[in-house]
Short mmCIF file of C-alpha atoms in Angstrom, two decimals:
data_model
loop_
_atom_site.label_atom_id
_atom_site.label_comp_id
_atom_site.label_asym_id
_atom_site.label_seq_id
_atom_site.Cartn_x
_atom_site.Cartn_y
_atom_site.Cartn_z
CA MET N 158 19.84 -85.28 72.07
CA LYS N 159 15.65 -83.37 71.00
CA LYS N 160 14.60 -86.27 73.02
CA TYR N 161 16.03 -85.54 76.83
CA LEU N 162 14.80 -81.63 75.96
CA ALA N 163 11.43 -83.36 75.40
CA ILE N 164 11.45 -85.93 78.91
CA PHE N 165 13.27 -82.46 81.17
CA LEU N 166 10.11 -79.78 79.38
CA LEU N 167 7.43 -82.85 80.26
CA LEU N 168 9.10 -83.36 83.95
CA ILE N 169 8.57 -79.54 84.32
CA VAL N 170 5.29 -79.82 83.38
CA GLY N 171 4.31 -83.05 85.38
CA PHE N 172 6.07 -80.76 89.18
CA TYR N 173 3.94 -78.63 88.45
CA LEU N 174 0.96 -80.42 87.78
CA ILE N 175 1.57 -82.62 90.65
CA GLN N 176 2.02 -79.74 92.87
CA ALA N 177 -1.95 -78.63 91.15
CA PHE N 178 -3.22 -81.90 92.58
CA ASN N 179 -1.50 -82.56 95.39
CA LEU N 180 -3.86 -79.97 96.95
CA VAL N 181 -6.93 -82.23 96.22
CA PRO N 182 -7.07 -85.51 98.55
CA PHE N 183 -7.47 -88.83 96.18
CA GLY N 184 -10.79 -90.00 96.52
CA GLU N 185 -12.49 -86.72 98.27
CA ASN N 186 -16.09 -85.33 97.40
CA ARG N 187 -15.60 -81.88 95.81
CA ILE N 188 -18.81 -81.85 94.81
CA GLY N 189 -19.80 -81.09 98.49
CA ASN N 190 -23.68 -81.88 99.53
CA VAL N 191 -26.12 -82.54 97.14
CA GLU N 192 -28.82 -80.19 98.95
CA ASP N 193 -26.40 -77.54 99.00
CA GLU N 194 -27.85 -75.86 95.20
CA SER N 195 -24.15 -73.46 96.02
CA THR N 196 -21.73 -75.35 93.97
CA VAL N 197 -22.56 -76.39 90.16
CA GLY N 198 -22.45 -80.20 90.18
CA ALA N 199 -24.70 -80.16 93.18
CA PHE N 200 -26.68 -78.12 91.05
CA TYR N 201 -27.27 -80.44 88.44
CA LEU N 202 -27.24 -83.42 89.92
CA LYS N 203 -30.34 -82.26 92.05
CA ASN N 204 -32.14 -80.44 89.44
CA THR N 205 -31.08 -83.24 86.41
CA VAL N 206 -33.57 -86.33 86.60
CA PRO N 207 -36.84 -84.24 87.83
CA LYS N 208 -36.71 -81.51 84.89
CA THR N 209 -34.98 -83.72 82.16
CA SER N 210 -35.92 -87.31 83.54
CA VAL N 211 -32.66 -88.23 82.12
CA ALA N 212 -31.13 -90.88 83.61
CA ASN N 213 -27.28 -90.52 83.53
CA VAL N 214 -26.72 -87.01 83.93
CA VAL N 215 -23.29 -87.11 81.97
CA THR N 216 -25.55 -86.98 78.72
CA ALA N 217 -28.23 -84.23 80.05
CA ILE N 218 -24.84 -81.95 80.87
CA VAL N 219 -23.40 -83.01 77.16
CA VAL N 220 -27.25 -82.65 75.19
CA ASN N 221 -28.76 -80.10 77.22
CA TYR N 222 -27.62 -77.82 79.31
CA ARG N 223 -24.58 -77.44 76.59
CA GLY N 224 -26.00 -78.79 73.85
CA PHE N 225 -24.30 -75.70 72.12
CA ASP N 226 -20.80 -76.83 72.81
CA THR N 227 -21.79 -80.08 71.66
CA LEU N 228 -23.45 -79.09 68.19
CA GLY N 229 -19.82 -76.82 68.11
CA GLU N 230 -17.76 -80.20 68.15
CA VAL N 231 -19.93 -82.44 65.94
CA THR N 232 -19.00 -79.00 63.67
CA VAL N 233 -15.31 -79.61 64.39
CA LEU N 234 -14.87 -83.23 63.55
CA PHE N 235 -16.81 -82.18 60.04
CA LEU N 236 -14.63 -79.40 59.27
CA ALA N 237 -11.15 -82.12 60.36
CA THR N 238 -12.87 -85.00 58.47
CA THR N 239 -13.63 -82.42 55.04
CA GLY N 240 -9.83 -80.68 55.63
CA LEU N 241 -8.49 -84.16 55.50
CA GLY N 242 -10.66 -85.48 52.56
CA SER N 243 -9.90 -82.40 50.53
CA ILE N 244 -6.17 -83.13 51.16
CA LEU N 245 -6.24 -86.40 50.72
CA PHE N 246 -9.04 -87.77 48.22
CA ARG N 247 -8.03 -88.57 44.71
CA LYS N 248 -10.48 -88.99 42.05
CA ARG N 249 -10.36 -91.79 39.98
CA LYS N 250 -9.17 -91.81 36.77
CA HIS N 251 -11.14 -93.67 33.86
CA GLY N 252 -10.50 -97.66 34.17
CA GLU N 253 -8.19 -96.73 37.75
CA GLU N 254 -8.76 -99.15 40.35
CA GLU N 255 -7.89 -98.07 43.78
CA GLU N 256 -4.80 -99.36 45.24
CA ARG N 257 -5.38 -100.35 49.46
CA VAL N 258 -2.41 -99.58 51.13
CA LEU N 259 -2.43 -103.04 52.49
CA LYS N 260 -2.12 -106.56 51.75
CA GLU N 261 -4.53 -108.80 51.81
CA SER N 262 -5.15 -110.86 55.04
CA SER N 263 -5.20 -114.43 56.00
CA GLN N 264 -8.77 -116.37 55.09
CA LEU N 265 -8.80 -116.61 59.39
CA VAL N 266 -8.22 -112.75 59.78
CA ARG N 267 -11.59 -112.62 57.25
CA ILE N 268 -13.64 -115.02 58.70
CA GLY N 269 -12.99 -114.04 62.31
CA SER N 270 -13.63 -110.32 61.16
CA ARG N 271 -17.34 -111.07 58.92
CA LEU N 272 -17.93 -113.02 62.40
CA LEU N 273 -17.16 -110.09 64.50
CA PHE N 274 -18.53 -107.09 62.23
CA PRO N 275 -22.55 -107.40 63.02
CA PHE N 276 -22.41 -107.61 67.13
CA ILE N 277 -19.80 -104.48 66.90
CA ALA N 278 -22.01 -102.59 64.77
CA LEU N 279 -24.57 -103.83 67.50
CA LEU N 280 -23.02 -103.08 70.20
CA GLY N 281 -21.78 -99.09 69.12
CA ILE N 282 -25.86 -98.34 68.33
CA TYR N 283 -26.80 -100.30 70.87
CA VAL N 284 -24.29 -97.47 73.08
CA PHE N 285 -26.06 -94.58 71.08
CA ILE N 286 -29.36 -95.38 71.26
CA HIS N 287 -29.14 -95.87 75.36
CA GLY N 288 -27.13 -93.16 75.19
CA HIS N 289 -29.68 -91.36 78.16
CA LEU N 290 -29.96 -94.16 80.33
CA THR N 291 -26.06 -95.45 80.27
CA PRO N 292 -22.17 -94.74 79.83
CA GLY N 293 -22.17 -93.82 77.07
CA GLY N 294 -23.76 -92.19 73.98
CA GLY N 295 -23.43 -90.51 69.85
CA PHE N 296 -19.33 -90.09 69.38
CA GLN N 297 -18.89 -93.39 71.40
CA GLY N 298 -20.87 -95.39 69.69
CA GLY N 299 -20.43 -93.43 66.46
CA ALA N 300 -16.64 -94.30 67.45
CA ILE N 301 -17.59 -98.26 67.71
CA ILE N 302 -19.51 -98.77 64.85
CA ALA N 303 -16.59 -96.28 62.99
CA THR N 304 -13.59 -99.53 64.69
CA GLY N 305 -16.25 -102.09 62.78
CA PHE N 306 -15.82 -100.46 59.68
CA LEU N 307 -11.80 -100.81 60.35
CA LEU N 308 -12.34 -104.31 60.84
CA MET N 309 -13.71 -104.79 57.85
CA LEU N 310 -11.01 -102.82 55.41
CA VAL N 311 -8.11 -104.18 56.96
CA ALA N 312 -9.15 -107.85 56.26
CA TYR N 313 -10.82 -107.65 52.92
CA LYS N 314 -8.89 -105.85 49.87
CA ASN N 315 -11.55 -105.37 47.85
CA TYR N 316 -14.32 -103.15 50.11
CA ARG N 317 -15.72 -100.62 49.07
CA LEU N 318 -17.69 -98.15 51.06
CA GLY N 319 -20.22 -95.85 49.16
CA HIS N 320 -19.13 -92.78 49.55
CA GLY N 321 -22.35 -91.30 48.52
CA THR N 322 -24.25 -93.01 51.46
CA LEU N 323 -21.93 -91.72 53.98
CA THR N 324 -22.21 -88.46 52.71
CA TRP N 325 -26.05 -88.57 52.32
CA VAL N 326 -25.88 -90.14 56.43
CA GLU N 327 -23.66 -87.57 57.64
CA SER N 328 -25.39 -84.77 56.19
CA PHE N 329 -28.90 -85.98 57.54
CA ALA N 330 -27.61 -86.56 60.78
CA GLY N 331 -25.87 -82.88 60.93
CA ILE N 332 -29.32 -81.65 59.73
CA THR N 333 -31.01 -83.29 62.19
CA PHE N 334 -29.61 -82.21 65.31
CA ALA N 335 -29.23 -78.41 63.60
CA GLY N 336 -33.14 -78.64 62.91
CA ILE N 337 -34.08 -79.81 66.52
CA GLY N 338 -31.95 -77.17 67.61
CA MET N 339 -34.00 -74.69 65.70
CA TRP N 340 -37.21 -76.15 66.54
CA GLY N 341 -37.01 -75.30 69.27
CA LEU N 342 -36.63 -71.55 68.56
CA ILE N 343 -40.04 -71.57 66.12
CA THR N 344 -41.98 -73.18 69.02
CA GLY N 345 -41.20 -70.07 71.12
CA GLY N 346 -38.47 -71.80 73.41
CA THR N 347 -34.98 -71.75 73.47
CA PHE N 348 -32.81 -73.44 70.90
CA LEU N 349 -32.36 -77.09 71.36
CA GLU N 350 -35.56 -76.73 73.60
CA ASN N 351 -36.00 -79.80 75.59
CA ASN N 352 -39.47 -80.67 75.51
CA ALA N 353 -40.27 -79.54 72.35
CA PHE N 354 -42.13 -82.34 70.35
CA SER N 355 -43.83 -83.76 73.47
CA GLY N 356 -43.38 -84.73 76.75
CA LEU N 357 -40.33 -85.74 78.38
CA GLY N 358 -41.80 -89.38 79.79
CA ASN N 359 -40.74 -91.29 82.60
CA VAL N 360 -36.97 -91.82 83.97
CA ASN N 361 -35.59 -95.17 82.58
CA ASP N 362 -38.00 -95.48 79.59
CA LEU N 363 -36.52 -96.07 76.21
CA ILE N 364 -38.21 -93.17 75.19
CA SER N 365 -37.77 -90.51 77.38
CA GLY N 366 -35.97 -87.23 77.68
CA GLY N 367 -37.16 -85.20 75.11
CA VAL N 368 -35.95 -84.39 72.22
CA ILE N 369 -32.14 -85.44 73.59
CA PRO N 370 -32.50 -89.56 72.30
CA ILE N 371 -32.65 -88.31 69.08
CA ILE N 372 -30.10 -85.58 68.91
CA TYR N 373 -27.26 -88.36 70.37
CA ILE N 374 -28.44 -91.32 67.52
CA ALA N 375 -28.04 -88.54 64.92
CA VAL N 376 -24.69 -87.54 66.61
CA GLY N 377 -23.81 -91.26 66.37
CA LEU N 378 -24.48 -92.29 62.46
CA LYS N 379 -22.67 -88.35 61.67
CA VAL N 380 -19.30 -89.56 63.78
CA ALA N 381 -19.87 -93.38 62.65
CA ALA N 382 -19.55 -91.83 58.81
CA GLU N 383 -17.66 -89.14 59.36
CA LEU N 384 -14.93 -91.60 60.98
CA THR N 385 -15.38 -94.42 58.84
CA GLY N 386 -14.55 -92.04 55.83
CA VAL N 387 -11.41 -90.78 57.26
CA LEU N 388 -10.34 -94.25 57.74
CA ASP N 389 -10.91 -95.19 54.24
CA ILE N 390 -9.89 -92.25 52.79
CA LEU N 391 -6.79 -93.04 54.20
CA LEU N 392 -6.32 -96.90 53.38
CA ASN N 393 -6.82 -95.83 49.90
CA ILE N 394 -3.66 -93.91 49.14
CA LYS N 395 -0.74 -95.26 47.57
CA PRO N 396 2.46 -95.48 49.18
CA ASN N 397 5.04 -93.56 47.35
CA LYS N 398 8.01 -95.09 46.29
CA ASN N 399 10.90 -93.44 45.61
CA MET Q 31 -9.48 -96.87 99.29
CA VAL Q 32 -5.76 -98.15 100.23
CA PHE Q 33 -6.24 -101.13 96.85
CA TYR Q 34 -7.16 -97.89 95.13
CA VAL Q 35 -4.79 -95.55 95.77
CA VAL Q 36 -2.18 -98.87 95.16
CA ILE Q 37 -3.80 -99.99 91.62
CA PHE Q 38 -3.60 -96.71 90.87
CA SER Q 39 0.02 -95.97 91.46
CA ILE Q 40 0.53 -99.38 89.61
CA LEU Q 41 -0.84 -97.46 86.76
CA ALA Q 42 0.17 -94.09 86.42
CA LEU Q 43 3.82 -95.81 86.91
CA LEU Q 44 2.67 -97.57 83.77
CA LEU Q 45 1.52 -95.03 81.86
CA VAL Q 46 4.75 -93.06 82.16
CA ALA Q 47 6.78 -96.26 81.24
CA SER Q 48 5.09 -96.30 78.54
CA GLY Q 49 4.84 -92.45 77.58
CA LEU Q 50 9.14 -92.17 78.23
CA TYR Q 51 9.58 -95.75 75.46
CA ALA Q 52 7.06 -93.96 73.03
CA ILE Q 53 9.80 -90.62 73.03
CA ILE Q 54 13.07 -92.65 73.52
CA GLN Q 55 12.19 -95.61 70.66
CA LYS Q 56 13.41 -95.45 67.12
CA ASP Q 57 11.01 -97.24 65.59
CA LEU Q 58 7.87 -94.94 64.94
CA LEU Q 59 5.84 -98.93 65.13
CA TYR Q 60 6.49 -99.59 68.22
CA ALA Q 61 6.26 -95.75 69.79
CA VAL Q 62 2.57 -95.86 68.23
CA ILE Q 63 1.83 -98.72 70.39
CA SER Q 64 3.17 -97.70 73.26
CA THR Q 65 0.92 -94.67 72.76
CA GLY Q 66 -1.95 -96.69 72.25
CA VAL Q 67 -0.51 -98.47 75.95
CA ILE Q 68 -0.44 -95.01 77.23
CA SER Q 69 -4.72 -94.87 75.89
CA LEU Q 70 -5.55 -98.27 77.25
CA ILE Q 71 -4.26 -97.35 80.43
CA LEU Q 72 -5.68 -93.93 80.91
CA SER Q 73 -9.48 -95.75 79.72
CA VAL Q 74 -8.73 -98.12 82.96
CA MET Q 75 -8.10 -95.23 85.50
CA PHE Q 76 -11.16 -92.86 84.36
CA TYR Q 77 -13.15 -96.26 84.74
CA LEU Q 78 -12.03 -96.30 88.30
CA LEU Q 79 -12.51 -92.75 89.25
CA GLN Q 80 -16.49 -93.38 88.36
CA ALA Q 81 -16.36 -91.46 84.65
CA PRO Q 82 -17.34 -94.79 82.31
CA ASP Q 83 -18.83 -92.12 79.97
CA VAL Q 84 -15.04 -90.55 78.99
CA ALA Q 85 -13.41 -94.14 79.35
CA LEU Q 86 -15.36 -95.62 76.70
CA THR Q 87 -14.59 -92.62 74.50
CA GLU Q 88 -10.98 -93.00 75.31
CA ALA Q 89 -10.82 -96.80 74.73
CA ALA Q 90 -12.81 -96.42 71.58
CA ILE Q 91 -10.75 -93.09 69.71
CA GLY Q 92 -7.16 -93.29 71.84
CA VAL Q 93 -7.12 -97.45 71.46
CA ALA Q 94 -8.28 -97.79 68.12
CA LEU Q 95 -8.86 -95.22 65.95
CA THR Q 96 -5.90 -93.55 66.65
CA THR Q 97 -3.05 -95.94 66.35
CA VAL Q 98 -5.04 -97.36 63.27
CA ILE Q 99 -4.17 -94.00 61.53
CA PHE Q 100 -1.00 -93.35 62.61
CA VAL Q 101 -0.32 -96.79 61.91
CA ILE Q 102 -1.54 -96.26 58.14
CA THR Q 103 0.22 -93.43 58.70
CA ILE Q 104 3.84 -95.38 59.18
CA ARG Q 105 3.53 -96.91 56.43
CA ASN Q 106 2.83 -94.70 53.78
CA THR Q 107 5.88 -92.96 55.48
CA THR Q 108 8.87 -94.40 57.51
CA ARG Q 109 9.55 -96.20 60.51
CA PHE Q 110 12.49 -95.39 61.32
CA GLU Q 111 13.53 -92.02 63.45
CA ASP Q 112 16.61 -91.45 61.75
CA GLU Q 113 17.45 -91.35 57.87
CA GLU Q 114 19.93 -93.57 58.57
CA ASP Q 115 17.74 -96.05 60.01
CA ASN Q 116 15.54 -96.20 57.37
CA SER Q 117 17.96 -98.70 54.51
CA LYS Q 118 16.98 -101.27 56.79
CA VAL Q 119 13.09 -101.10 56.32
CA LYS Q 120 13.17 -101.65 52.54
#
């Protein structure tokens, strides 16, 4: 009964969503003329590459134009991880081993995971280092690294992660983000001023775009550490057998 | 253009079908896998709509991490939705 009520409510929501999106024809260019700066999208498309020298416009908006929002998002993720950890983390008693939820995997899974893990980590690092050139960025790269750690955690029953290391990486990355923002204020600009350290460099170079690559590396490390910590905490709870 | 509309319609129908399956299914493990399929289809749709950043996020977080967190939670709690079906697991 409850399920059919849920489906009914979803149908109502879906009906109104369809009504709203029917007003936009499929595939039509809603940004408008790039030369005409009266719309927001056209402004970003026209001004991002000359002013920030970042090839990926999405990254420039997320980290530079809306950088303060990104700091807030990172804080939200940090608070969620802290809340989960404070509820679920069980302090080990003396001599007690942490018990993993899952059983030991087969040999095929273990060897395959060990083989794949460096490449997954490398892909994640590539995604967040090249965040200002190619699609992707800190959040995506961090999540990819966390899936690599997840593979290792699932495959090996006694794969231990140092919580101290995770905490240090996370804190250092967070302080880097906030510190770069404050440095812009100290040097007389705005919070998260883009060219606070040096020039902007050439478009499509690896080192270009001012502080944007540094911030995205920090965000990537932070997200990877947080999500890995969440998975480690969740996997170490003993199932409550009644 | 017609090609994109056809692909998009098929994907949208699959999306709705897996959503309904997730609601109706009593085995919560199957429901969670079905929500993972929703995220996978959504990520393909984002890619077709020329938003590769969002597609990457959806693929990494929606398909992998959320699904796994729910699977771990199911493993720590109960697998079936109703109490009388719960005896099947143990």
